Short mmCIF file of C-alpha atoms in Angstrom, two decimals:
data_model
loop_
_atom_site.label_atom_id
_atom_site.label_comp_id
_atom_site.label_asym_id
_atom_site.label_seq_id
_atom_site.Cartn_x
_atom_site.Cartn_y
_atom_site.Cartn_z
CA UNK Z 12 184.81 -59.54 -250.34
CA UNK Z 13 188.06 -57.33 -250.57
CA UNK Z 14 191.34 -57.56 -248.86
CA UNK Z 15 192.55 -54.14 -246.85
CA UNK Z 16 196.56 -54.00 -246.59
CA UNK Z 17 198.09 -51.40 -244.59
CA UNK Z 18 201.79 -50.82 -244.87
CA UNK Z 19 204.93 -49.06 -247.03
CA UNK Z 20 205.38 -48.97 -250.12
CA UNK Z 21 208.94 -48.01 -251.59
CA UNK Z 22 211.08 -48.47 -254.60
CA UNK Z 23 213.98 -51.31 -253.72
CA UNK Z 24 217.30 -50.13 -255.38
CA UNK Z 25 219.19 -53.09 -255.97
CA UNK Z 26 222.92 -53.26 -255.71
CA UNK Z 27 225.26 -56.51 -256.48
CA UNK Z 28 228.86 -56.97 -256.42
CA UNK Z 29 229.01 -53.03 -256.02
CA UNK Z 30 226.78 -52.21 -258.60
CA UNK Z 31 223.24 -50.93 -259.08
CA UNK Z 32 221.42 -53.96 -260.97
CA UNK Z 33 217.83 -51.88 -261.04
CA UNK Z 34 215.29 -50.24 -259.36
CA UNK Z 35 212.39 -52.06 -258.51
CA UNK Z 36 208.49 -50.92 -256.86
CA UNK Z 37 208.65 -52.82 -253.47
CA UNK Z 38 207.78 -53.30 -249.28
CA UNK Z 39 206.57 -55.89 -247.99
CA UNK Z 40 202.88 -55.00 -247.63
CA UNK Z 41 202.62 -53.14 -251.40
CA UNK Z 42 204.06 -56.78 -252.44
CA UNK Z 43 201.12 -58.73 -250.50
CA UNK Z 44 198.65 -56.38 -251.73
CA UNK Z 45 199.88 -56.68 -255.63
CA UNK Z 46 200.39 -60.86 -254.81
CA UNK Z 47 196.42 -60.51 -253.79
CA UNK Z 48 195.46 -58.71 -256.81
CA UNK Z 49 197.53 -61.10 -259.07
CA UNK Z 50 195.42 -63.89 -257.88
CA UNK Z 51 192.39 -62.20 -258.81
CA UNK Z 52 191.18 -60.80 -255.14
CA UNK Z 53 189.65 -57.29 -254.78
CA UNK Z 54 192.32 -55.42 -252.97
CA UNK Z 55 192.68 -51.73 -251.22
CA UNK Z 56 195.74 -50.78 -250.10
CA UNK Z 57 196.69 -47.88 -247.66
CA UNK Z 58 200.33 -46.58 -247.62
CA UNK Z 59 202.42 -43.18 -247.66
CA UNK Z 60 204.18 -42.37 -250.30
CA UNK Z 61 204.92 -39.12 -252.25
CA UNK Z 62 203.27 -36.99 -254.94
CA UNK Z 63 206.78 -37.15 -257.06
CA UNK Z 64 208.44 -39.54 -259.59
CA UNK Z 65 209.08 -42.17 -257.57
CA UNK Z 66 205.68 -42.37 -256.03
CA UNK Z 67 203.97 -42.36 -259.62
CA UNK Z 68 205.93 -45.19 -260.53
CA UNK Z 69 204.39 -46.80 -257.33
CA UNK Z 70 200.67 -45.58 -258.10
CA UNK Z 71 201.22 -47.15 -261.83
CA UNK Z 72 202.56 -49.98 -260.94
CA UNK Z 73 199.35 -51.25 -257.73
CA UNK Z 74 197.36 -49.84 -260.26
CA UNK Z 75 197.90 -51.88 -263.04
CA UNK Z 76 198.00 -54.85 -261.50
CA UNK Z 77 194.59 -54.29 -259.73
CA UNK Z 78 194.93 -52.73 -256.83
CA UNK Z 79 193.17 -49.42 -255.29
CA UNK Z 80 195.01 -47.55 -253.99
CA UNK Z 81 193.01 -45.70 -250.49
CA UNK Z 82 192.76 -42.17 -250.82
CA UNK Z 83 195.16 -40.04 -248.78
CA UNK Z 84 197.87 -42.38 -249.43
CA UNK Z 85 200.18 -39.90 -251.75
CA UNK Z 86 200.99 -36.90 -248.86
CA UNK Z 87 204.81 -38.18 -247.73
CA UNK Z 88 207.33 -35.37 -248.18
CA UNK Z 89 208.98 -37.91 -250.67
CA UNK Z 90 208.71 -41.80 -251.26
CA UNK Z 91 211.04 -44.24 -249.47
CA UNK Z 92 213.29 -46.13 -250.67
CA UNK Z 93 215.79 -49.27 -249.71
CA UNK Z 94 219.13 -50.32 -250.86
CA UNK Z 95 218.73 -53.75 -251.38
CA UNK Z 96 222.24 -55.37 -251.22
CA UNK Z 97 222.34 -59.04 -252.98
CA UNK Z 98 225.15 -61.49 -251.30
CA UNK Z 99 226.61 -64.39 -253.73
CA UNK Z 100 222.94 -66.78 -252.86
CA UNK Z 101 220.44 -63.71 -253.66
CA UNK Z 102 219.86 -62.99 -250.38
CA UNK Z 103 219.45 -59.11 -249.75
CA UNK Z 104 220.56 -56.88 -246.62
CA UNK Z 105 218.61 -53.16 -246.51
CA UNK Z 106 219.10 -49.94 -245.98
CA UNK Z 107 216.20 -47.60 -245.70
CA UNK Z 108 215.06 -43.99 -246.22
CA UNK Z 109 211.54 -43.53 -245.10
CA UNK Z 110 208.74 -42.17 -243.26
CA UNK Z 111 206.01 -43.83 -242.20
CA UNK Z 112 202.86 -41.78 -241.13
CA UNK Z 113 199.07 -42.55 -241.42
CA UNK Z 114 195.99 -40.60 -240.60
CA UNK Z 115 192.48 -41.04 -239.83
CA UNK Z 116 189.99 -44.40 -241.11
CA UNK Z 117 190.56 -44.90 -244.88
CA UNK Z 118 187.03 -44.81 -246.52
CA UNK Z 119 186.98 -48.34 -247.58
CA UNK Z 120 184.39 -51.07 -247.75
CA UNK Z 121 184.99 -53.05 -244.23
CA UNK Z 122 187.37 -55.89 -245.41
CA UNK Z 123 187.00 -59.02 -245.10
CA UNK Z 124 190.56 -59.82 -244.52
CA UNK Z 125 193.29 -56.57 -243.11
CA UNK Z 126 196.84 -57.58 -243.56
CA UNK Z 127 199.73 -55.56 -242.15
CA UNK Z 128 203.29 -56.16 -240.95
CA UNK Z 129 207.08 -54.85 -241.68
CA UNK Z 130 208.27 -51.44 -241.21
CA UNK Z 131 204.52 -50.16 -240.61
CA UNK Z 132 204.07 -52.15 -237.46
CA UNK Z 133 206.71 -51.10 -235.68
CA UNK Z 134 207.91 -47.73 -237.00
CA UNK Z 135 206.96 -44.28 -234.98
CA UNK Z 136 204.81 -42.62 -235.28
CA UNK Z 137 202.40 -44.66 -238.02
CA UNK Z 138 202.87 -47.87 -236.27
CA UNK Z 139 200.11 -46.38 -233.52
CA UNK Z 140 197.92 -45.53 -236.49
CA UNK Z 141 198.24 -48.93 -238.01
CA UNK Z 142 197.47 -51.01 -234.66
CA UNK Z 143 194.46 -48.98 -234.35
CA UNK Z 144 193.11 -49.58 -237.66
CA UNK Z 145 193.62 -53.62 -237.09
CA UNK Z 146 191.66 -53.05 -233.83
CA UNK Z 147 188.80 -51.21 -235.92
CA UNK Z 148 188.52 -53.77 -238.41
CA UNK Z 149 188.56 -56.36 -235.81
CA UNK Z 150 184.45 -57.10 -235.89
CA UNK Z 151 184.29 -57.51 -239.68
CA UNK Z 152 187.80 -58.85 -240.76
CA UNK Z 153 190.51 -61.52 -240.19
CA UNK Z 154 193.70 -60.07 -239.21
CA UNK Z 155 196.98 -61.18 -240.72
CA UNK Z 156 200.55 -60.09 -239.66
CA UNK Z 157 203.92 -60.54 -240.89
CA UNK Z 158 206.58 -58.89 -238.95
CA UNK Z 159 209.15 -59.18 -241.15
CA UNK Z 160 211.98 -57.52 -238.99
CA UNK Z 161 214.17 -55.14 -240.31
CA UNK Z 162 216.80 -54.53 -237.39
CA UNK Z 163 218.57 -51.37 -239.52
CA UNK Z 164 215.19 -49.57 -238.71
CA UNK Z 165 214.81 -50.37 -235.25
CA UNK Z 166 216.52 -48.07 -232.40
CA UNK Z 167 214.37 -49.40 -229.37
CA UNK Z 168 214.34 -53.12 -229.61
CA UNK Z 169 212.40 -53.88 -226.80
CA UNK Z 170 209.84 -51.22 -227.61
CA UNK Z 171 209.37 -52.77 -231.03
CA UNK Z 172 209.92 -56.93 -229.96
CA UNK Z 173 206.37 -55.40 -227.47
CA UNK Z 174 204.46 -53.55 -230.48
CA UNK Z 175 205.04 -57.03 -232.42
CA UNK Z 176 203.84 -58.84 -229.35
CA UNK Z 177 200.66 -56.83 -229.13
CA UNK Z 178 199.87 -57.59 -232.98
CA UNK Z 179 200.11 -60.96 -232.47
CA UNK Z 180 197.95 -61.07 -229.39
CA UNK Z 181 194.99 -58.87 -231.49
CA UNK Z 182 195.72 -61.31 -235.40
CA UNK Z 183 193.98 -64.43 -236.26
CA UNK Z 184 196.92 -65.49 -238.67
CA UNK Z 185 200.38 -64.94 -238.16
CA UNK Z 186 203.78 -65.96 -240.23
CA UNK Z 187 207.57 -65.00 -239.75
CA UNK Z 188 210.28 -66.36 -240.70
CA UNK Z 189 213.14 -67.90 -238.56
CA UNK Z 190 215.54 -64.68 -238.88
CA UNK Z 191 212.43 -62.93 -237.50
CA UNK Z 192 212.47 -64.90 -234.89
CA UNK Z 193 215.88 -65.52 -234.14
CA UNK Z 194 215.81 -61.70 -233.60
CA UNK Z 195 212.50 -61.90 -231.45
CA UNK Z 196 214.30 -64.08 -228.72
CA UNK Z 197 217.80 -66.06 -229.67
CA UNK Z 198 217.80 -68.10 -226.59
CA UNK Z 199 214.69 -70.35 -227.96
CA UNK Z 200 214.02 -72.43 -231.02
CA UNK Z 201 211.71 -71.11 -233.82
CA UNK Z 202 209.03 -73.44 -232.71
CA UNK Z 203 209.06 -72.97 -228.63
CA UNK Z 204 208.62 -69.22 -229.85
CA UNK Z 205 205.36 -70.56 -232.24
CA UNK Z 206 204.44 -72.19 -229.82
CA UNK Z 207 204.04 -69.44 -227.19
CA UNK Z 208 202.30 -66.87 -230.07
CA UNK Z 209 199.63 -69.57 -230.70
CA UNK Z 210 198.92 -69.36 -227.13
CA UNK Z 211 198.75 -65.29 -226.97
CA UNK Z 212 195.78 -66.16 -229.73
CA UNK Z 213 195.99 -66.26 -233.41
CA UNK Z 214 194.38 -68.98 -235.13
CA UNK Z 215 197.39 -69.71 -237.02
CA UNK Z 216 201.09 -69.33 -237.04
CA UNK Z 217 203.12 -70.42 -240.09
CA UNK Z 218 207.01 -69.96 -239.70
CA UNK Z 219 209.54 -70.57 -243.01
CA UNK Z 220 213.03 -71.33 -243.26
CA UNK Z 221 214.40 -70.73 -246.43
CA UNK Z 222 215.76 -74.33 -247.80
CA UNK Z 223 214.73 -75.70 -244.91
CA UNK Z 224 210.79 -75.44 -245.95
CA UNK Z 225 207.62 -73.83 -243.46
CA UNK Z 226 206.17 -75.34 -240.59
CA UNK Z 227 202.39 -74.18 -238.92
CA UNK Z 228 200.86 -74.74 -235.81
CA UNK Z 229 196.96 -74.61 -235.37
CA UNK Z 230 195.08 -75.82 -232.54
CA UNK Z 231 194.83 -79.12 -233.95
CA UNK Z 232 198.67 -79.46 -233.89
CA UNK Z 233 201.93 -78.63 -235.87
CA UNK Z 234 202.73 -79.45 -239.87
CA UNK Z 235 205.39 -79.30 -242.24
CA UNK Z 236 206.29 -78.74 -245.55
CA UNK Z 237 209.63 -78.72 -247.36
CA UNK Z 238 210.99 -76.23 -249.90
CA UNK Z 239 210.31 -76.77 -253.41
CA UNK Z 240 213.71 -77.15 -255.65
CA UNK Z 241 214.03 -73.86 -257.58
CA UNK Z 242 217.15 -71.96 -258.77
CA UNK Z 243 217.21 -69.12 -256.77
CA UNK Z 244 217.93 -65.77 -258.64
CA UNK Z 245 217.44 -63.78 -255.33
CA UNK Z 246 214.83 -63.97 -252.58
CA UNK Z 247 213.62 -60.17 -252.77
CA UNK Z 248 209.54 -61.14 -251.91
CA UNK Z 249 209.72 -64.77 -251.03
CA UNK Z 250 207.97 -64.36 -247.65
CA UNK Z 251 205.48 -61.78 -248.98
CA UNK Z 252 205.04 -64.70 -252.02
CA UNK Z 253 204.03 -67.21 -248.90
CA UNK Z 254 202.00 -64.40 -247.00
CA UNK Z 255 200.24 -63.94 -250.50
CA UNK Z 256 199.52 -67.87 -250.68
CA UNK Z 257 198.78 -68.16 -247.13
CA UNK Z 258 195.69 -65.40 -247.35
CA UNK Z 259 194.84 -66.70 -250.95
CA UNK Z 260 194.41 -70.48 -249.87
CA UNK Z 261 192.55 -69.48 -246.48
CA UNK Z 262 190.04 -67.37 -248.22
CA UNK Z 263 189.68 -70.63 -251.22
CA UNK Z 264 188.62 -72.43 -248.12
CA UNK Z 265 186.35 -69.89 -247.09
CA UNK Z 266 187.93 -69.26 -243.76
CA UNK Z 267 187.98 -65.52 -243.64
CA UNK Z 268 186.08 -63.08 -242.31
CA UNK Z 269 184.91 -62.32 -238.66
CA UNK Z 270 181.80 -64.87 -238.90
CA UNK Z 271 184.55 -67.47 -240.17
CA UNK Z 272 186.75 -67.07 -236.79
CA UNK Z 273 185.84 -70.51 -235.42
CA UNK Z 274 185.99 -72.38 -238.27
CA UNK Z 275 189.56 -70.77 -239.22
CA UNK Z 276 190.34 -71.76 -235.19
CA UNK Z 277 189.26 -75.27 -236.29
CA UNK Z 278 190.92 -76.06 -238.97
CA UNK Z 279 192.76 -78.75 -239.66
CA UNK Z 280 196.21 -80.28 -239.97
CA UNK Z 281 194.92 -81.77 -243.24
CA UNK Z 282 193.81 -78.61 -244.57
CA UNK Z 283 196.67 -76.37 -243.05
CA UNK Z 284 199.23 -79.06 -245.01
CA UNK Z 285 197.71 -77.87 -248.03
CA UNK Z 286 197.18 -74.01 -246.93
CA UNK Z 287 201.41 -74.43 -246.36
CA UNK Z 288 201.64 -76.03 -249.64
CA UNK Z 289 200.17 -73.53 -251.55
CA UNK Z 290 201.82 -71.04 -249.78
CA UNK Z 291 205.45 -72.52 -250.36
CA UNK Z 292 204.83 -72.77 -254.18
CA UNK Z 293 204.08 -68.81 -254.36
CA UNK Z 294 207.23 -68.26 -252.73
CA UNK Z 295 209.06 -70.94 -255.48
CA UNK Z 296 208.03 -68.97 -257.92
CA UNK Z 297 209.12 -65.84 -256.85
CA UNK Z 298 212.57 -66.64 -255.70
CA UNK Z 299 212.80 -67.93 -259.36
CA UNK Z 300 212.78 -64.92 -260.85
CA UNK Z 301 214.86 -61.13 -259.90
CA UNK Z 302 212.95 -59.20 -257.83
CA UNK Z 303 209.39 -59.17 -255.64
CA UNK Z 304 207.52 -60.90 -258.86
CA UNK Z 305 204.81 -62.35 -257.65
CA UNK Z 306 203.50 -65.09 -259.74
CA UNK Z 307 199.52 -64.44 -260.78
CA UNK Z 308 197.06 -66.97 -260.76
CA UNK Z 309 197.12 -69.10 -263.89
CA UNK Z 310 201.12 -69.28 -263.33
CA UNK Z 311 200.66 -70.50 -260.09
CA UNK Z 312 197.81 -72.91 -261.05
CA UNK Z 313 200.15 -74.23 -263.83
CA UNK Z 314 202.86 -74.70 -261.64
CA UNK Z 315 200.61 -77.17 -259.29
CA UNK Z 316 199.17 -79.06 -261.46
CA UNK Z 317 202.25 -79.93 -263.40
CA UNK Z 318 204.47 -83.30 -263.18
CA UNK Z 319 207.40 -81.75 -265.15
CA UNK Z 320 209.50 -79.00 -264.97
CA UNK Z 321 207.33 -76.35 -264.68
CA UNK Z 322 206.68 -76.94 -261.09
CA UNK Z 323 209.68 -76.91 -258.68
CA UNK Z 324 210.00 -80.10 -257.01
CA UNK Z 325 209.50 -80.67 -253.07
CA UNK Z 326 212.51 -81.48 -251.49
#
């Protein structure tokens, strides 16, 4: 009953109006994996980072909040790192510095969920490494992706738009967000591209859009959900917040796993509403607060079962 998440791990360095605001652990997948943990799920997470400062700051920080960290994770030549520049709303453009390599099967109990996505799925050479480890884990786990684009890393679009097309053929749950798929293919609408990934065969593909809210498609059809009301302080980690929520709600409903396939295939609309839901208020919280700060369990629990102002309000 643990979660497996593949991916980089790097420290964000934050700069606003010019000036370095802080330096924060971050990447997508370390963010998913500590979200997991947070919520109180067993979690093993694969990445390559550096025996150095930086990279002990990492180790520390998964550690304490729960996480294992795989062995064979600490050989990079140094850890990576991203400028994270803020714009007046929060939002945050990147620069990186990194290397992304993996070797071999990490000695880890089979998962019963392996979640990858961002620079690790589509970055030479490790994103090779990664897609073969999802195909591996295949028989015992659900696969989850998030592509989470980041364009100032990619030299070969078409090469990587394909690698993200073969994830999504080989995951049961999938969720981008509408910049990722603006960037995908600008010439159709957020859902006609949904649309065509549900077909190619997850179980599952959840899209958000910022203010706008999340919408999900299933077999069973297509549901929305609109963003909560928060004051944004920036959006570092909102869509690893809703990846976090996503996993966390499916595997409440006991929907994970490979023997769980056709009843994840089945679900819903009723129960993906609520899967959204769940998944939208994780990312509330986060946004709420400066940097990828993933709200743990009993905050998030609060939050939901609150009529005042703890919990943002829908819009």
């Amino acid at each position: 009953m643990r979660a497996l998440v593949i991916g980089e791990a790097l420290i964000d360095i934050v700069e606003r109006d010019g000036l370095v605001t802080g330096e924060h652990v971050g990447g997508s997948p370390l963010n998913v994996a500590v979200g997991l943990a947070r919520l109180g799920r067993s979690v093993d997470f694969l990445t390559h980072i550096g025996d150095d400062a930086r990279g002990r700051r990492i180790v520390d920080y998964v550690e304490s909040s729960g996480v294992q960290l795989v062995s064979g994770s600490m050989t990079a030549a140094h850890t990576p790192t991203a400028v994270a520049t803020l714009d007046a709303s929060g939002s945050a453009q990147y620069v990186f510095d990194i290397d992304w390599q993996l070797s071999g099967t990490p000695e880890v109990t089979p998962p019963l969920v392996a979640h990858t996505g961002s620079i690790a799925s589509v970055l030479e050479p490790g994103c090779r490494a990664t897609a073969a480890l999802l195909d591996t884990y295949h028989a015992a786990a659900t696969l989850t992706f998030d592509p989470n684009v980041r364009p100032g890393l990619i030299d070969d679009g078409d090469g990587a738009r394909g690698r993200i097309d073969r994830l999504i053929e080989r995951c049961d749950v999938v969720k981008a967000s509408d910049e990722d798929l603006r960037w995908m293919d600008p010439s159709r609408s957020p859902e006609q591209i949904a649309r065509t990934w549900l077909q190619a065969g997850p179980s599952i593909v959840a899209v958000t859009m910022g203010e706008r809210g999340a919408f999900a498609m299933c077999a069973a059809g297509e549901v929305r959900v609109p963003a909560y009301q928060v004051r944004v302080v920036d959006t570092v980690g909102a869509g690893d917040a809703f990846m976090t929520g996503l996993i966390d709600a499916l595997w409440e409903r006991n929907l994970l796993g490979a023997e769980r396939r056709g009843d994840l295939a089945a679900i819903s609309t009723d129960a993906l509403t609520e899967v959204v839901r769940t998944a939208a208020l994780s990312s509330a919280l986060t946004v709420g607060r400066a940097g990828a700060d993933l709200p743990d369990r009993a905050t998030r629990d609060a939050a939901s079962g609150s009529s005042g102002p703890l919990l943002p309000q829908p819009g």
